[in-house]
Each structure stands twice: as structure tokens, then as C-alpha cells.
Amino acid sequence: MEDGNELIVQRLKKLKELRDAGIEPYGGAFVAEHHAVELHEIAKGMTNERLGGDPFACSLAGRIVAMRDFGKAAFAHIQDETGKIQIYFKRDILGDRFSLLKKLDIGDIVGVRGKLFRTKTNELTVEVEEFSLLTKSLRPLPEKWHGLRDIETRYRQRYVDLIVNPEVREVFAKKSMIIRTVRDFLESYGFIEVETPMMQPIPGGATAKPFKTHHNALGVDLFLRVAPELYLKRLLVGGYERVYELNRNFRNEGISTKHNPEFTMLEFYIAYRDYTFLMAFTEELISSVALKVLGTLTVEYEGRSIDFTPPWPRVPLLEALVRRGVPREALADREKLAAWAGGEGIAVERGMTLGKLLDEIFKEMVEPELIQPTFIIDYPVELSPLARRKADNPDLVERFELFICGREIANAFSELNDPLDQKQRFLAQVRAREQGDEEAHIMDEDFIRALEYGMPPAAGEGIGIDRLVMLLTNSPSIRDVILFPQLKPEQRSDVS
């Protein structure tokens, strides 16, 4: 704590004076029977005459966010999780307790009991009959009008951000509602929620670099999961037909407005269906969530109007590339495609395969233009080692990705359940890894063994919950919808 901060020094002095007077500044429980928003609702149905003649008795607790002292009386605003309400302290009512106000500061948490009334300016107010100091705040809050605006400080000190920026609390309240609505939707279709390991001996289910840790008792290295996919598919083998998991994934990748190394993912699997079923299912899921949470299918996001009304376009990946100018004859020729990409200013790394090159061109030229909800379908096998091949074109797989506002929201495919094909694709991933691709899959012999027992035809999907919340709350960065996003370590001169 910065001892040189005069405001903190003053508060520490008040803290000592309180304790010297026998008042504990960090009190115990206080049973608050009401919240601010509830009292505002109650008062809507009460006339000024009712409030004055037979006032409503109430109790609530919250943080002091404003205070004005008039000598024999004082007004303050306290804020709880629902909002703010004014409170009124009067010497004639409180007697000797009134002197305690001199020891209170903005940021302190108090519990009050009293009665509702309206001031001459018609502001609903609690006339305090008794109050308790529950927590003494030692650090002053940011000034009202200059507030907490520095974006990194807001993320790093989210606890202060939540106090002084009520709209931030609203974002996370909506996130909770979105997750609850997703669960309700899936369970209405007979899905059951399951839990799979966060620490895995073999990271699989996505092309991503994992975080590595070590288990001392077992003497083995483990990995934080990049995806729950291979474990959820094992459950399909075991007889479950509709399962989902809504939990954290961890990927050792860069940090940006769209990426955080720890993020919330929904994955669900349904037996005896394919990716065409999932496209319609995804339209219904996301549009239902938007309608439930926002009451509309038209959402404003960063100045654009996004329409979630189904159906959404379904565009083959290769066709999307041709529409952006890629020569059709180059789609199957790595050298021609590399020459064309270089001419367009797209970096072509040495050793980049045809599939990786197609993916890089797509990310550069197509993805940013996909503003309205759009399914990009039918990917090269190389880019989708866990997906089933298309019957009419074995070089492609039955896969789609959903893009909205130029970013991937969902990834899904008809699941590969042929153990022989799956093993060959894993071996190809192993070779890619040996050549330096750190994101390539590792061979998972137990998963192959599970497939050899027989997995029913199935379709599976992953939806990035944080990115969906970004869209539905008009939040420009993924860090705006993660309470404690990953940041560089704070550089501090003090360690107190």
C-alpha cells in the first residue's frame, strides 16, 4: 500500500480512531431485506401521501458512492448489486451515532434500516433510523467524472471497474443469462451436461498449442485441454446419444481482441445426425438466445446491424475463395496458389502445404468480409483431421464454420467414426508435428481403440461463448466479457 498517498493516510487514521472508540470497522453479517431496485419498484405504486403518512420500513446494504454533509444532516447514495438509492442521515434521529458520519468515506460499505420518503425534489430516499459500518475502504475510488477509463487498469483491477462502471456489471449479467439460456435450449432437446478432464495426458480435439504441467505423484506430464472433443466422443461410444459440456479451454496462443488463452467453450455431440442438421440447429440455438436475452433478432455491433433471422447463407470454402478472386485452377495446385498469393501480398511460409495455404488466404481475404451470419462449409481433409469425408468428394470433409462480424463463432462437422481412416489421419498429423507444426494432433491410441468398439454416426460442434457474448453485448474485445482476462504481469515498485 502506498503510504505516501495522503488520502490513504487519512483513511488509516480514521480506521485507528474507530477501533480506539470500540467500533470494529470490518463488521459481521447484516441481513438486508431489500435491494435498491426493489425499493424503487415498491415506491412506484405509492403516493407521496402514503410515503409520508405510513412510510415503508426497509433495510439494505451497499457501498457509499456519494456523500454531502450539511452539519445537522447528511445525504449519501449507496450502491448495491442492483443500483443506487439515496439515504438521509439526521442528527435528531440518530443522536450520538450521527458523529460516526465524520469517519465515513466514499467507498465504505454500510448497512442501513429506515423508512422511505421523497425529498422536495421528488427523489426516493431512505430516512436512516440506524446504520452499521460494515467495511472501511482504505483506497479512494476514481473520481466520478474522470473515473476508471484506462483500459488496462480496468481489466487488471476489475473489482474497481465493476464498482464505478455499472454497464460492466450489466455485460456480465447478460453473459450469465446467455449461458443459462444455452443450457436450457440444449436440455429441452434431451442433451445432458457432462464433465471431462481439464488435465489430459494427450492434448487433442483442436489444432492448438497446449499448456504443459507436471503431476508429481504420478510422475507424468499433463496438458491443460485445448478441447473436450475426444472425451465427449468416447461418451458416444459408451452409449450416450446427446451430450454437451460448457467449460474452459486453454490454448497457448497470442492475446488479442479475439483471443484469450483461457476461454469458455460449448461443445455438444448428437448421435445419428450430420453437419446439415447442425446448421439448422445452430440457427435455432443462436437466434433463440438473442431473442431471449435481447428481445430481438437484430443486433447492433460496432456500428453494424446484424440480423440473426434464419436461414443463413451456406457457402463452400473453395467457392468463397473463388468469389474473392482466387483462380479456380489454382485451388488444387500448391505452386500456382502460392504464386498467386504472393502476388496479392499474402505471406507464404516455406513448407506451407496446400491446405494451410488455402486457410491462410481465406483468413486474409474472406473472413473479414463475413459480417452477417454465414456458414462456410466443406473444408479440405488436411484442415479437418477429425471430420468425415464427403461421399461425393473424398478430398473434402463435412464441416462448417460459422462467421459473424468477421470472426469465427462456431466450428462443427460430421464426425469421423472410421478407426482406420482416423489412425491414418493421426499419423499424418504426427508427421506434420515432426516437421515443426506445434499445433498438429498427437497420436491418441486410446481414442482409436474406442472407435474400434464402434462409435455411431454423429455430429459435433463447438461454439465460442465469449465471442457470442461479445456480439450480444456490443463488446469490442474478448477481454470485455471475461472477468479476469490474461494480462502481462504488473510492474510494481512496492510489494505490499
mmCIF file of N, CA and C in Angstrom, residues 270-372:
data_model
loop_
_atom_site.group_PDB
_atom_site.id
_atom_site.type_symbol
_atom_site.label_atom_id
_atom_site.label_comp_id
_atom_site.label_asym_id
_atom_site.label_seq_id
_atom_site.Cartn_x
_atom_site.Cartn_y
_atom_site.Cartn_z
ATOM 1 N N ILE A 270 -24.269 -35.077 -31.000
ATOM 2 C CA ILE A 270 -25.543 -35.760 -31.149
ATOM 3 C C ILE A 270 -25.359 -36.938 -32.106
ATOM 4 N N ALA A 271 -25.778 -38.115 -31.670
ATOM 5 C CA ALA A 271 -25.639 -39.321 -32.484
ATOM 6 C C ALA A 271 -26.701 -39.351 -33.579
ATOM 7 N N TYR A 272 -26.341 -40.004 -34.680
ATOM 8 C CA TYR A 272 -27.252 -40.277 -35.800
ATOM 9 C C TYR A 272 -27.677 -39.008 -36.551
ATOM 10 N N ARG A 273 -26.873 -37.953 -36.464
ATOM 11 C CA ARG A 273 -27.123 -36.720 -37.232
ATOM 12 C C ARG A 273 -25.839 -36.341 -37.962
ATOM 13 N N ASP A 274 -25.958 -35.338 -38.880
ATOM 14 C CA ASP A 274 -24.775 -34.871 -39.603
ATOM 15 C C ASP A 274 -24.692 -33.350 -39.547
ATOM 16 N N TYR A 275 -23.719 -32.781 -40.285
ATOM 17 C CA TYR A 275 -23.478 -31.346 -40.174
ATOM 18 C C TYR A 275 -24.604 -30.508 -40.775
ATOM 19 N N THR A 276 -25.386 -31.070 -41.690
ATOM 20 C CA THR A 276 -26.520 -30.297 -42.221
ATOM 21 C C THR A 276 -27.580 -30.090 -41.137
ATOM 22 N N PHE A 277 -27.783 -31.112 -40.299
ATOM 23 C CA PHE A 277 -28.684 -30.955 -39.160
ATOM 24 C C PHE A 277 -28.171 -29.866 -38.232
ATOM 25 N N LEU A 278 -26.858 -29.866 -37.968
ATOM 26 C CA LEU A 278 -26.299 -28.898 -37.029
ATOM 27 C C LEU A 278 -26.406 -27.462 -37.524
ATOM 28 N N MET A 279 -26.378 -27.253 -38.824
ATOM 29 C CA MET A 279 -26.530 -25.877 -39.315
ATOM 30 C C MET A 279 -27.896 -25.321 -38.931
ATOM 31 N N ALA A 280 -28.943 -26.082 -39.177
ATOM 32 C CA ALA A 280 -30.287 -25.633 -38.792
ATOM 33 C C ALA A 280 -30.410 -25.519 -37.273
ATOM 34 N N PHE A 281 -29.794 -26.457 -36.560
ATOM 35 C CA PHE A 281 -29.842 -26.451 -35.095
ATOM 36 C C PHE A 281 -29.130 -25.212 -34.544
ATOM 37 N N THR A 282 -28.004 -24.860 -35.160
ATOM 38 C CA THR A 282 -27.235 -23.695 -34.718
ATOM 39 C C THR A 282 -28.014 -22.405 -34.972
ATOM 40 N N GLU A 283 -28.666 -22.321 -36.105
ATOM 41 C CA GLU A 283 -29.509 -21.150 -36.388
ATOM 42 C C GLU A 283 -30.571 -20.990 -35.302
ATOM 43 N N GLU A 284 -31.206 -22.095 -34.962
ATOM 44 C CA GLU A 284 -32.265 -22.028 -33.951
ATOM 45 C C GLU A 284 -31.704 -21.689 -32.574
ATOM 46 N N LEU A 285 -30.559 -22.293 -32.223
ATOM 47 C CA LEU A 285 -29.944 -22.041 -30.922
ATOM 48 C C LEU A 285 -29.582 -20.568 -30.752
ATOM 49 N N ILE A 286 -28.815 -20.032 -31.675
ATOM 50 C CA ILE A 286 -28.303 -18.665 -31.512
ATOM 51 C C ILE A 286 -29.416 -17.636 -31.647
ATOM 52 N N SER A 287 -30.345 -17.843 -32.582
ATOM 53 C CA SER A 287 -31.451 -16.890 -32.715
ATOM 54 C C SER A 287 -32.348 -16.934 -31.481
ATOM 55 N N SER A 288 -32.515 -18.123 -30.889
ATOM 56 C CA SER A 288 -33.318 -18.242 -29.667
ATOM 57 C C SER A 288 -32.667 -17.504 -28.507
ATOM 58 N N VAL A 289 -31.349 -17.620 -28.403
ATOM 59 C CA VAL A 289 -30.618 -16.928 -27.341
ATOM 60 C C VAL A 289 -30.748 -15.414 -27.513
ATOM 61 N N ALA A 290 -30.565 -14.927 -28.743
ATOM 62 C CA ALA A 290 -30.679 -13.486 -28.994
ATOM 63 C C ALA A 290 -32.070 -12.978 -28.635
ATOM 64 N N LEU A 291 -33.083 -13.743 -29.025
ATOM 65 C CA LEU A 291 -34.460 -13.322 -28.757
ATOM 66 C C LEU A 291 -34.753 -13.336 -27.262
ATOM 67 N N LYS A 292 -34.246 -14.352 -26.554
ATOM 68 C CA LYS A 292 -34.498 -14.464 -25.117
ATOM 69 C C LYS A 292 -33.782 -13.366 -24.333
ATOM 70 N N VAL A 293 -32.540 -13.101 -24.691
ATOM 71 C CA VAL A 293 -31.710 -12.170 -23.923
ATOM 72 C C VAL A 293 -31.966 -10.725 -24.303
ATOM 73 N N LEU A 294 -32.162 -10.463 -25.608
ATOM 74 C CA LEU A 294 -32.286 -9.086 -26.089
ATOM 75 C C LEU A 294 -33.684 -8.733 -26.570
ATOM 76 N N GLY A 295 -34.509 -9.755 -26.792
ATOM 77 C CA GLY A 295 -35.865 -9.484 -27.265
ATOM 78 C C GLY A 295 -35.949 -9.122 -28.725
ATOM 79 N N THR A 296 -34.877 -9.373 -29.491
ATOM 80 C CA THR A 296 -34.861 -9.029 -30.910
ATOM 81 C C THR A 296 -33.863 -9.920 -31.638
ATOM 82 N N LEU A 297 -34.048 -10.074 -32.946
ATOM 83 C CA LEU A 297 -33.099 -10.814 -33.776
ATOM 84 C C LEU A 297 -32.164 -9.879 -34.530
ATOM 85 N N THR A 298 -32.345 -8.584 -34.362
ATOM 86 C CA THR A 298 -31.471 -7.595 -34.997
ATOM 87 C C THR A 298 -30.623 -6.935 -33.920
ATOM 88 N N VAL A 299 -29.324 -7.082 -34.042
ATOM 89 C CA VAL A 299 -28.396 -6.644 -33.000
ATOM 90 C C VAL A 299 -27.425 -5.627 -33.582
ATOM 91 N N GLU A 300 -27.162 -4.567 -32.835
ATOM 92 C CA GLU A 300 -26.154 -3.597 -33.245
ATOM 93 C C GLU A 300 -24.806 -4.012 -32.679
ATOM 94 N N TYR A 301 -23.811 -4.101 -33.565
ATOM 95 C CA TYR A 301 -22.471 -4.432 -33.104
ATOM 96 C C TYR A 301 -21.455 -3.549 -33.809
ATOM 97 N N GLU A 302 -20.809 -2.696 -33.041
ATOM 98 C CA GLU A 302 -19.780 -1.782 -33.527
ATOM 99 C C GLU A 302 -20.245 -1.032 -34.778
ATOM 100 N N GLY A 303 -21.435 -0.478 -34.682
ATOM 101 C CA GLY A 303 -21.955 0.351 -35.765
ATOM 102 C C GLY A 303 -22.609 -0.406 -36.897
ATOM 103 N N ARG A 304 -22.642 -1.735 -36.814
ATOM 104 C CA ARG A 304 -23.278 -2.543 -37.855
ATOM 105 C C ARG A 304 -24.529 -3.201 -37.305
ATOM 106 N N SER A 305 -25.503 -3.386 -38.166
ATOM 107 C CA SER A 305 -26.730 -4.071 -37.788
ATOM 108 C C SER A 305 -26.625 -5.538 -38.224
ATOM 109 N N ILE A 306 -26.675 -6.447 -37.261
ATOM 110 C CA ILE A 306 -26.540 -7.885 -37.538
ATOM 111 C C ILE A 306 -27.909 -8.541 -37.403
ATOM 112 N N ASP A 307 -28.329 -9.242 -38.450
ATOM 113 C CA ASP A 307 -29.638 -9.882 -38.473
ATOM 114 C C ASP A 307 -29.472 -11.393 -38.259
ATOM 115 N N PHE A 308 -29.992 -11.886 -37.140
ATOM 116 C CA PHE A 308 -29.876 -13.311 -36.821
ATOM 117 C C PHE A 308 -31.050 -14.133 -37.338
ATOM 118 N N THR A 309 -31.916 -13.539 -38.116
ATOM 119 C CA THR A 309 -33.080 -14.266 -38.621
ATOM 120 C C THR A 309 -32.648 -15.403 -39.548
ATOM 121 N N PRO A 310 -32.999 -16.660 -39.258
ATOM 122 C CA PRO A 310 -32.662 -17.771 -40.153
ATOM 123 C C PRO A 310 -33.507 -17.694 -41.425
ATOM 124 N N PRO A 311 -33.047 -18.394 -42.497
ATOM 125 C CA PRO A 311 -31.809 -19.172 -42.613
ATOM 126 C C PRO A 311 -30.620 -18.282 -42.972
ATOM 127 N N TRP A 312 -29.412 -18.816 -42.712
ATOM 128 C CA TRP A 312 -28.186 -18.095 -43.016
ATOM 129 C C TRP A 312 -27.502 -18.720 -44.230
ATOM 130 N N PRO A 313 -26.781 -17.911 -45.018
ATOM 131 C CA PRO A 313 -26.117 -18.449 -46.220
ATOM 132 C C PRO A 313 -25.162 -19.584 -45.898
ATOM 133 N N ARG A 314 -25.055 -20.518 -46.841
ATOM 134 C CA ARG A 314 -24.135 -21.648 -46.724
ATOM 135 C C ARG A 314 -23.245 -21.646 -47.957
ATOM 136 N N VAL A 315 -21.958 -21.322 -47.775
ATOM 137 C CA VAL A 315 -21.044 -21.115 -48.895
ATOM 138 C C VAL A 315 -19.870 -22.081 -48.779
ATOM 139 N N PRO A 316 -19.617 -22.936 -49.803
ATOM 140 C CA PRO A 316 -18.449 -23.810 -49.763
ATOM 141 C C PRO A 316 -17.158 -22.991 -49.673
ATOM 142 N N LEU A 317 -16.200 -23.485 -48.914
ATOM 143 C CA LEU A 317 -14.947 -22.765 -48.714
ATOM 144 C C LEU A 317 -14.267 -22.411 -50.033
ATOM 145 N N LEU A 318 -14.133 -23.383 -50.931
ATOM 146 C CA LEU A 318 -13.439 -23.133 -52.192
ATOM 147 C C LEU A 318 -14.188 -22.113 -53.041
ATOM 148 N N GLU A 319 -15.514 -22.155 -53.005
ATOM 149 C CA GLU A 319 -16.306 -21.181 -53.752
ATOM 150 C C GLU A 319 -16.124 -19.780 -53.174
ATOM 151 N N ALA A 320 -16.029 -19.696 -51.848
ATOM 152 C CA ALA A 320 -15.809 -18.397 -51.208
ATOM 153 C C ALA A 320 -14.480 -17.794 -51.650
ATOM 154 N N LEU A 321 -13.459 -18.650 -51.821
ATOM 155 C CA LEU A 321 -12.154 -18.169 -52.274
ATOM 156 C C LEU A 321 -12.225 -17.683 -53.724
ATOM 157 N N VAL A 322 -12.925 -18.425 -54.561
ATOM 158 C CA VAL A 322 -13.070 -18.022 -55.966
ATOM 159 C C VAL A 322 -13.785 -16.675 -56.054
ATOM 160 N N ARG A 323 -14.801 -16.476 -55.237
ATOM 161 C CA ARG A 323 -15.534 -15.204 -55.234
ATOM 162 C C ARG A 323 -14.642 -14.025 -54.874
ATOM 163 N N ARG A 324 -13.576 -14.297 -54.136
ATOM 164 C CA ARG A 324 -12.642 -13.229 -53.758
ATOM 165 C C ARG A 324 -11.471 -13.132 -54.719
ATOM 166 N N GLY A 325 -11.536 -13.842 -55.844
ATOM 167 C CA GLY A 325 -10.546 -13.670 -56.895
ATOM 168 C C GLY A 325 -9.519 -14.755 -57.035
ATOM 169 N N VAL A 326 -9.559 -15.790 -56.209
ATOM 170 C CA VAL A 326 -8.595 -16.878 -56.341
ATOM 171 C C VAL A 326 -8.900 -17.662 -57.612
ATOM 172 N N PRO A 327 -7.908 -17.870 -58.494
ATOM 173 C CA PRO A 327 -8.167 -18.635 -59.730
ATOM 174 C C PRO A 327 -8.615 -20.058 -59.399
ATOM 175 N N ARG A 328 -9.679 -20.487 -60.027
ATOM 176 C CA ARG A 328 -10.205 -21.817 -59.722
ATOM 177 C C ARG A 328 -9.179 -22.908 -59.993
ATOM 178 N N GLU A 329 -8.379 -22.736 -61.071
ATOM 179 C CA GLU A 329 -7.399 -23.767 -61.421
ATOM 180 C C GLU A 329 -6.256 -23.855 -60.407
ATOM 181 N N ALA A 330 -6.113 -22.824 -59.541
ATOM 182 C CA ALA A 330 -5.034 -22.838 -58.539
ATOM 183 C C ALA A 330 -5.459 -23.518 -57.240
ATOM 184 N N LEU A 331 -6.748 -23.829 -57.091
ATOM 185 C CA LEU A 331 -7.236 -24.366 -55.831
ATOM 186 C C LEU A 331 -6.644 -25.732 -55.499
ATOM 187 N N ALA A 332 -6.262 -26.485 -56.511
ATOM 188 C CA ALA A 332 -5.709 -27.825 -56.281
ATOM 189 C C ALA A 332 -4.222 -27.901 -56.621
ATOM 190 N N ASP A 333 -3.601 -26.752 -56.890
ATOM 191 C CA ASP A 333 -2.189 -26.726 -57.285
ATOM 192 C C ASP A 333 -1.435 -25.820 -56.326
ATOM 193 N N ARG A 334 -0.630 -26.404 -55.484
ATOM 194 C CA ARG A 334 0.043 -25.652 -54.427
ATOM 195 C C ARG A 334 0.956 -24.568 -54.993
ATOM 196 N N GLU A 335 1.709 -24.882 -56.042
ATOM 197 C CA GLU A 335 2.655 -23.908 -56.590
ATOM 198 C C GLU A 335 1.930 -22.731 -57.241
ATOM 199 N N LYS A 336 0.879 -23.008 -58.000
ATOM 200 C CA LYS A 336 0.105 -21.920 -58.610
ATOM 201 C C LYS A 336 -0.543 -21.047 -57.543
ATOM 202 N N LEU A 337 -1.059 -21.696 -56.503
ATOM 203 C CA LEU A 337 -1.735 -20.951 -55.442
ATOM 204 C C LEU A 337 -0.732 -20.080 -54.681
ATOM 205 N N ALA A 338 0.471 -20.617 -54.430
ATOM 206 C CA ALA A 338 1.493 -19.849 -53.722
ATOM 207 C C ALA A 338 1.925 -18.640 -54.539
ATOM 208 N N ALA A 339 2.072 -18.830 -55.848
ATOM 209 C CA ALA A 339 2.458 -17.710 -56.711
ATOM 210 C C ALA A 339 1.382 -16.638 -56.715
ATOM 211 N N TRP A 340 0.131 -17.056 -56.804
ATOM 212 C CA TRP A 340 -0.969 -16.073 -56.794
ATOM 213 C C TRP A 340 -1.026 -15.338 -55.457
ATOM 214 N N ALA A 341 -0.901 -16.073 -54.358
ATOM 215 C CA ALA A 341 -0.967 -15.462 -53.026
ATOM 216 C C ALA A 341 0.161 -14.456 -52.844
ATOM 217 N N GLY A 342 1.373 -14.823 -53.281
ATOM 218 C CA GLY A 342 2.489 -13.893 -53.175
ATOM 219 C C GLY A 342 2.234 -12.614 -53.931
ATOM 220 N N GLY A 343 1.617 -12.743 -55.101
ATOM 221 C CA GLY A 343 1.281 -11.559 -55.884
ATOM 222 C C GLY A 343 0.244 -10.671 -55.225
ATOM 223 N N GLU A 344 -0.548 -11.245 -54.326
ATOM 224 C CA GLU A 344 -1.563 -10.485 -53.600
ATOM 225 C C GLU A 344 -1.048 -9.953 -52.264
ATOM 226 N N GLY A 345 0.251 -10.185 -51.996
ATOM 227 C CA GLY A 345 0.832 -9.680 -50.758
ATOM 228 C C GLY A 345 0.586 -10.554 -49.548
ATOM 229 N N ILE A 346 0.160 -11.790 -49.771
ATOM 230 C CA ILE A 346 -0.078 -12.725 -48.665
ATOM 231 C C ILE A 346 1.196 -13.509 -48.402
ATOM 232 N N ALA A 347 1.644 -13.516 -47.162
ATOM 233 C CA ALA A 347 2.886 -14.201 -46.811
ATOM 234 C C ALA A 347 2.741 -15.705 -46.997
ATOM 235 N N VAL A 348 3.651 -16.298 -47.743
ATOM 236 C CA VAL A 348 3.658 -17.741 -47.971
ATOM 237 C C VAL A 348 4.906 -18.309 -47.308
ATOM 238 N N GLU A 349 4.705 -19.011 -46.214
ATOM 239 C CA GLU A 349 5.849 -19.568 -45.489
ATOM 240 C C GLU A 349 6.381 -20.799 -46.210
ATOM 241 N N ARG A 350 7.669 -20.970 -46.091
ATOM 242 C CA ARG A 350 8.314 -22.117 -46.710
ATOM 243 C C ARG A 350 7.761 -23.413 -46.121
ATOM 244 N N GLY A 351 7.416 -24.363 -46.931
ATOM 245 C CA GLY A 351 6.881 -25.633 -46.458
ATOM 246 C C GLY A 351 5.384 -25.617 -46.204
ATOM 247 N N MET A 352 4.725 -24.487 -46.426
ATOM 248 C CA MET A 352 3.285 -24.403 -46.195
ATOM 249 C C MET A 352 2.562 -25.317 -47.175
ATOM 250 N N THR A 353 1.730 -26.203 -46.666
ATOM 251 C CA THR A 353 1.014 -27.147 -47.521
ATOM 252 C C THR A 353 -0.137 -26.453 -48.235
ATOM 253 N N LEU A 354 -0.732 -27.165 -49.184
ATOM 254 C CA LEU A 354 -1.853 -26.606 -49.934
ATOM 255 C C LEU A 354 -2.999 -26.238 -49.000
ATOM 256 N N GLY A 355 -3.335 -27.139 -48.081
ATOM 257 C CA GLY A 355 -4.440 -26.866 -47.165
ATOM 258 C C GLY A 355 -4.170 -25.657 -46.286
ATOM 259 N N LYS A 356 -2.956 -25.573 -45.733
ATOM 260 C CA LYS A 356 -2.601 -24.427 -44.884
ATOM 261 C C LYS A 356 -2.630 -23.131 -45.676
ATOM 262 N N LEU A 357 -2.221 -23.204 -46.924
ATOM 263 C CA LEU A 357 -2.214 -22.019 -47.772
ATOM 264 C C LEU A 357 -3.635 -21.558 -48.078
ATOM 265 N N LEU A 358 -4.516 -22.501 -48.383
ATOM 266 C CA LEU A 358 -5.924 -22.159 -48.598
ATOM 267 C C LEU A 358 -6.513 -21.494 -47.360
ATOM 268 N N ASP A 359 -6.173 -22.039 -46.192
ATOM 269 C CA ASP A 359 -6.682 -21.492 -44.937
ATOM 270 C C ASP A 359 -6.155 -20.075 -44.707
ATOM 271 N N GLU A 360 -4.882 -19.839 -45.009
ATOM 272 C CA GLU A 360 -4.290 -18.514 -44.804
ATOM 273 C C GLU A 360 -4.924 -17.478 -45.739
ATOM 274 N N ILE A 361 -5.147 -17.862 -46.987
ATOM 275 C CA ILE A 361 -5.794 -16.943 -47.935
ATOM 276 C C ILE A 361 -7.213 -16.631 -47.480
ATOM 277 N N PHE A 362 -7.909 -17.658 -46.997
ATOM 278 C CA PHE A 362 -9.276 -17.451 -46.504
ATOM 279 C C PHE A 362 -9.280 -16.445 -45.349
ATOM 280 N N LYS A 363 -8.354 -16.622 -44.391
ATOM 281 C CA LYS A 363 -8.313 -15.728 -43.237
ATOM 282 C C LYS A 363 -8.011 -14.289 -43.645
ATOM 283 N N GLU A 364 -7.170 -14.127 -44.651
ATOM 284 C CA GLU A 364 -6.780 -12.787 -45.089
ATOM 285 C C GLU A 364 -7.848 -12.113 -45.941
ATOM 286 N N MET A 365 -8.487 -12.873 -46.835
ATOM 287 C CA MET A 365 -9.315 -12.247 -47.867
ATOM 288 C C MET A 365 -10.811 -12.439 -47.691
ATOM 289 N N VAL A 366 -11.214 -13.538 -47.060
ATOM 290 C CA VAL A 366 -12.645 -13.841 -46.976
ATOM 291 C C VAL A 366 -13.211 -13.545 -45.591
ATOM 292 N N GLU A 367 -12.556 -14.052 -44.569
ATOM 293 C CA GLU A 367 -13.081 -13.966 -43.208
ATOM 294 C C GLU A 367 -13.482 -12.552 -42.791
ATOM 295 N N PRO A 368 -12.662 -11.519 -43.056
ATOM 296 C CA PRO A 368 -13.044 -10.169 -42.619
ATOM 297 C C PRO A 368 -14.318 -9.638 -43.276
ATOM 298 N N GLU A 369 -14.702 -10.219 -44.416
ATOM 299 C CA GLU A 369 -15.879 -9.737 -45.146
ATOM 300 C C GLU A 369 -17.170 -10.426 -44.722
ATOM 301 N N LEU A 370 -17.079 -11.439 -43.870
ATOM 302 C CA LEU A 370 -18.265 -12.209 -43.466
ATOM 303 C C LEU A 370 -18.917 -11.528 -42.261
ATOM 304 N N ILE A 371 -19.743 -10.538 -42.531
ATOM 305 C CA ILE A 371 -20.332 -9.730 -41.464
ATOM 306 C C ILE A 371 -21.635 -10.359 -40.957
ATOM 307 N N GLN A 372 -22.571 -10.614 -41.832
ATOM 308 C CA GLN A 372 -23.815 -11.270 -41.435
ATOM 309 C C GLN A 372 -23.560 -12.761 -41.194
#
